[in-house]
Amino acid sequence: MIRILIVDDHAIVRAGIRVLLQLQPDFEVVGEAEDGQEALRQVQQLAPDIALMDIGMPGMDGLAATRAILQNYPQVRIIALTQHENREYVLPTLRAGAKGYVLKRAPDDTLVRAIRTVAAGGSFLDPRI
């Protein structure tokens, strides 16, 4: 099972992602967080394999959360799941250690492929980037 934490400041987005991921027999959504600080706490408590990380969130944003999580829990693999597709977001996110970058407008099978690829030790960049 691939253990997944969903991090997004919009509850309805988290719920939709959860429903999509629960359709996969090898995925287990172990928790949700609405900002970077909560994501850091959830990672500590739940030990997910993957954290799906929104970039633009109030408080600690996804970039800062990615850095903090990987500094303290380097075994967690981060996949950015965001609306931002320009260089000012993509490059810093990847440099911070994210192993994947998926646009929220991507088809659902793109996110599923990204999770499986990153969980297997690879990296994934949305084809639109």
PDB file of C-alpha atoms in Angstrom:
ATOM      1  CA  MET A   1       0.000   0.000   0.000  1.00  0.00           C
ATOM      2  CA  ILE A   2       1.131   3.531  -0.792  1.00  0.00           C
ATOM      3  CA  ARG A   3       0.323   5.752   2.194  1.00  0.00           C
ATOM      4  CA  ILE A   4      -0.711   9.259   1.111  1.00  0.00           C
ATOM      5  CA  LEU A   5      -1.190  12.591   2.893  1.00  0.00           C
ATOM      6  CA  ILE A   6      -3.271  15.233   1.077  1.00  0.00           C
ATOM      7  CA  VAL A   7      -2.258  18.845   1.757  1.00  0.00           C
ATOM      8  CA  ASP A   8      -4.505  21.588   0.356  1.00  0.00           C
ATOM      9  CA  ASP A   9      -6.212  24.597   1.904  1.00  0.00           C
ATOM     10  CA  HIS A  10      -9.529  23.873   0.177  1.00  0.00           C
ATOM     11  CA  ALA A  11     -11.646  21.209   1.892  1.00  0.00           C
ATOM     12  CA  ILE A  12     -13.631  20.377  -1.240  1.00  0.00           C
ATOM     13  CA  VAL A  13     -10.408  19.809  -3.201  1.00  0.00           C
ATOM     14  CA  ARG A  14      -9.085  17.478  -0.495  1.00  0.00           C
ATOM     15  CA  ALA A  15     -12.369  15.565  -0.526  1.00  0.00           C
ATOM     16  CA  GLY A  16     -12.282  15.152  -4.303  1.00  0.00           C
ATOM     17  CA  ILE A  17      -8.695  13.962  -4.285  1.00  0.00           C
ATOM     18  CA  ARG A  18      -9.484  11.526  -1.473  1.00  0.00           C
ATOM     19  CA  VAL A  19     -12.370   9.997  -3.453  1.00  0.00           C
ATOM     20  CA  LEU A  20     -10.166   9.624  -6.540  1.00  0.00           C
ATOM     21  CA  LEU A  21      -7.334   7.999  -4.619  1.00  0.00           C
ATOM     22  CA  GLN A  22      -9.579   5.635  -2.677  1.00  0.00           C
ATOM     23  CA  LEU A  23     -10.569   4.046  -6.007  1.00  0.00           C
ATOM     24  CA  GLN A  24      -7.024   2.697  -6.329  1.00  0.00           C
ATOM     25  CA  PRO A  25      -6.510  -0.656  -4.597  1.00  0.00           C
ATOM     26  CA  ASP A  26      -2.880   0.117  -3.734  1.00  0.00           C
ATOM     27  CA  PHE A  27      -3.461   3.618  -2.274  1.00  0.00           C
ATOM     28  CA  GLU A  28      -4.349   4.482   1.305  1.00  0.00           C
ATOM     29  CA  VAL A  29      -5.142   8.085   2.226  1.00  0.00           C
ATOM     30  CA  VAL A  30      -3.825   8.302   5.779  1.00  0.00           C
ATOM     31  CA  GLY A  31      -4.579  11.971   6.444  1.00  0.00           C
ATOM     32  CA  GLU A  32      -5.296  15.483   5.289  1.00  0.00           C
ATOM     33  CA  ALA A  33      -3.852  18.878   6.164  1.00  0.00           C
ATOM     34  CA  GLU A  34      -5.002  22.385   5.272  1.00  0.00           C
ATOM     35  CA  ASP A  35      -1.633  24.152   5.545  1.00  0.00           C
ATOM     36  CA  GLY A  36       2.078  23.502   5.803  1.00  0.00           C
ATOM     37  CA  GLN A  37       2.253  23.527   9.588  1.00  0.00           C
ATOM     38  CA  GLU A  38      -0.480  20.928   9.855  1.00  0.00           C
ATOM     39  CA  ALA A  39       1.226  18.899   7.112  1.00  0.00           C
ATOM     40  CA  LEU A  40       4.431  18.800   9.137  1.00  0.00           C
ATOM     41  CA  ARG A  41       2.515  17.546  12.197  1.00  0.00           C
ATOM     42  CA  GLN A  42       0.644  14.963  10.132  1.00  0.00           C
ATOM     43  CA  VAL A  43       3.860  13.661   8.569  1.00  0.00           C
ATOM     44  CA  GLN A  44       5.330  13.200  12.032  1.00  0.00           C
ATOM     45  CA  GLN A  45       2.242  11.353  13.312  1.00  0.00           C
ATOM     46  CA  LEU A  46       1.220   9.343  10.249  1.00  0.00           C
ATOM     47  CA  ALA A  47       4.494   8.584   8.402  1.00  0.00           C
ATOM     48  CA  PRO A  48       3.065   8.754   4.855  1.00  0.00           C
ATOM     49  CA  ASP A  49       5.045   7.556   1.857  1.00  0.00           C
ATOM     50  CA  ILE A  50       3.767  10.426  -0.307  1.00  0.00           C
ATOM     51  CA  ALA A  51       2.573  13.941   0.498  1.00  0.00           C
ATOM     52  CA  LEU A  52       0.494  15.613  -2.202  1.00  0.00           C
ATOM     53  CA  MET A  53       1.356  19.267  -1.609  1.00  0.00           C
ATOM     54  CA  ASP A  54      -0.506  22.341  -2.777  1.00  0.00           C
ATOM     55  CA  ILE A  55       1.888  25.258  -3.267  1.00  0.00           C
ATOM     56  CA  GLY A  56      -0.303  28.294  -2.570  1.00  0.00           C
ATOM     57  CA  MET A  57      -1.657  28.043   0.975  1.00  0.00           C
ATOM     58  CA  PRO A  58      -2.007  30.584   3.778  1.00  0.00           C
ATOM     59  CA  GLY A  59       0.476  30.460   6.629  1.00  0.00           C
ATOM     60  CA  MET A  60       3.261  28.024   5.780  1.00  0.00           C
ATOM     61  CA  ASP A  61       2.963  27.537   2.024  1.00  0.00           C
ATOM     62  CA  GLY A  62       3.745  24.343   0.160  1.00  0.00           C
ATOM     63  CA  LEU A  63       7.301  25.318  -0.722  1.00  0.00           C
ATOM     64  CA  ALA A  64       8.243  26.017   2.907  1.00  0.00           C
ATOM     65  CA  ALA A  65       6.415  22.864   4.009  1.00  0.00           C
ATOM     66  CA  THR A  66       8.281  20.785   1.423  1.00  0.00           C
ATOM     67  CA  ARG A  67      11.607  22.060   2.738  1.00  0.00           C
ATOM     68  CA  ALA A  68      10.635  21.479   6.389  1.00  0.00           C
ATOM     69  CA  ILE A  69       9.266  17.996   5.791  1.00  0.00           C
ATOM     70  CA  LEU A  70      12.265  16.834   3.788  1.00  0.00           C
ATOM     71  CA  GLN A  71      14.721  18.302   6.280  1.00  0.00           C
ATOM     72  CA  ASN A  72      13.116  16.319   9.090  1.00  0.00           C
ATOM     73  CA  TYR A  73      11.646  13.335   7.211  1.00  0.00           C
ATOM     74  CA  PRO A  74      13.724  12.757   4.060  1.00  0.00           C
ATOM     75  CA  GLN A  75      12.032   9.415   3.378  1.00  0.00           C
ATOM     76  CA  VAL A  76       8.732  11.171   2.531  1.00  0.00           C
ATOM     77  CA  ARG A  77       8.308  11.861  -1.158  1.00  0.00           C
ATOM     78  CA  ILE A  78       6.602  15.125  -2.053  1.00  0.00           C
ATOM     79  CA  ILE A  79       4.461  15.630  -5.149  1.00  0.00           C
ATOM     80  CA  ALA A  80       3.374  19.197  -5.793  1.00  0.00           C
ATOM     81  CA  LEU A  81      -0.275  19.276  -6.860  1.00  0.00           C
ATOM     82  CA  THR A  82      -0.942  22.838  -7.912  1.00  0.00           C
ATOM     83  CA  GLN A  83      -2.453  25.253 -10.386  1.00  0.00           C
ATOM     84  CA  HIS A  84       0.901  27.033 -10.884  1.00  0.00           C
ATOM     85  CA  GLU A  85       2.655  26.093 -14.095  1.00  0.00           C
ATOM     86  CA  ASN A  86       5.248  28.826 -14.541  1.00  0.00           C
ATOM     87  CA  ARG A  87       8.974  28.631 -13.787  1.00  0.00           C
ATOM     88  CA  GLU A  88       8.779  30.804 -10.686  1.00  0.00           C
ATOM     89  CA  TYR A  89       6.937  27.936  -8.962  1.00  0.00           C
ATOM     90  CA  VAL A  90       8.126  24.801 -10.742  1.00  0.00           C
ATOM     91  CA  LEU A  91      11.880  25.244 -10.379  1.00  0.00           C
ATOM     92  CA  PRO A  92      11.947  26.275  -6.685  1.00  0.00           C
ATOM     93  CA  THR A  93       9.608  23.394  -5.832  1.00  0.00           C
ATOM     94  CA  LEU A  94      11.817  20.845  -7.555  1.00  0.00           C
ATOM     95  CA  ARG A  95      14.951  22.392  -6.046  1.00  0.00           C
ATOM     96  CA  ALA A  96      13.339  22.093  -2.602  1.00  0.00           C
ATOM     97  CA  GLY A  97      13.207  18.339  -3.149  1.00  0.00           C
ATOM     98  CA  ALA A  98       9.769  17.573  -4.585  1.00  0.00           C
ATOM     99  CA  LYS A  99       9.912  14.410  -6.692  1.00  0.00           C
ATOM    100  CA  GLY A 100       6.796  15.223  -8.683  1.00  0.00           C
ATOM    101  CA  TYR A 101       4.900  18.184 -10.051  1.00  0.00           C
ATOM    102  CA  VAL A 102       1.297  17.755 -11.255  1.00  0.00           C
ATOM    103  CA  LEU A 103      -1.132  20.439 -12.364  1.00  0.00           C
ATOM    104  CA  LYS A 104      -4.594  20.422 -10.817  1.00  0.00           C
ATOM    105  CA  ARG A 105      -6.104  20.587 -14.291  1.00  0.00           C
ATOM    106  CA  ALA A 106      -4.410  17.309 -15.269  1.00  0.00           C
ATOM    107  CA  PRO A 107      -6.518  14.217 -15.975  1.00  0.00           C
ATOM    108  CA  ASP A 108      -7.020  11.987 -12.951  1.00  0.00           C
ATOM    109  CA  ASP A 109      -4.873   9.208 -14.395  1.00  0.00           C
ATOM    110  CA  THR A 110      -1.920  11.627 -14.499  1.00  0.00           C
ATOM    111  CA  LEU A 111      -2.038  12.029 -10.721  1.00  0.00           C
ATOM    112  CA  VAL A 112      -2.359   8.272 -10.227  1.00  0.00           C
ATOM    113  CA  ARG A 113       0.651   7.675 -12.514  1.00  0.00           C
ATOM    114  CA  ALA A 114       2.654  10.353 -10.693  1.00  0.00           C
ATOM    115  CA  ILE A 115       2.007   8.764  -7.309  1.00  0.00           C
ATOM    116  CA  ARG A 116       2.995   5.286  -8.474  1.00  0.00           C
ATOM    117  CA  THR A 117       6.105   6.597 -10.252  1.00  0.00           C
ATOM    118  CA  VAL A 118       7.314   8.623  -7.289  1.00  0.00           C
ATOM    119  CA  ALA A 119       6.487   5.870  -4.786  1.00  0.00           C
ATOM    120  CA  ALA A 120       8.648   3.503  -6.867  1.00  0.00           C
ATOM    121  CA  GLY A 121      11.603   5.888  -6.550  1.00  0.00           C
ATOM    122  CA  GLY A 122      11.207   7.840  -9.774  1.00  0.00           C
ATOM    123  CA  SER A 123      10.268  11.408 -10.494  1.00  0.00           C
ATOM    124  CA  PHE A 124       7.314  12.805 -12.402  1.00  0.00           C
ATOM    125  CA  LEU A 125       6.753  16.091 -14.216  1.00  0.00           C
ATOM    126  CA  ASP A 126       3.323  16.920 -15.608  1.00  0.00           C
ATOM    127  CA  PRO A 127       3.579  16.703 -19.428  1.00  0.00           C
ATOM    128  CA  ARG A 128       2.232  20.271 -19.685  1.00  0.00           C
ATOM    129  CA  ILE A 129       5.234  21.699 -17.834  1.00  0.00           C
TER     130      ILE A 129
END
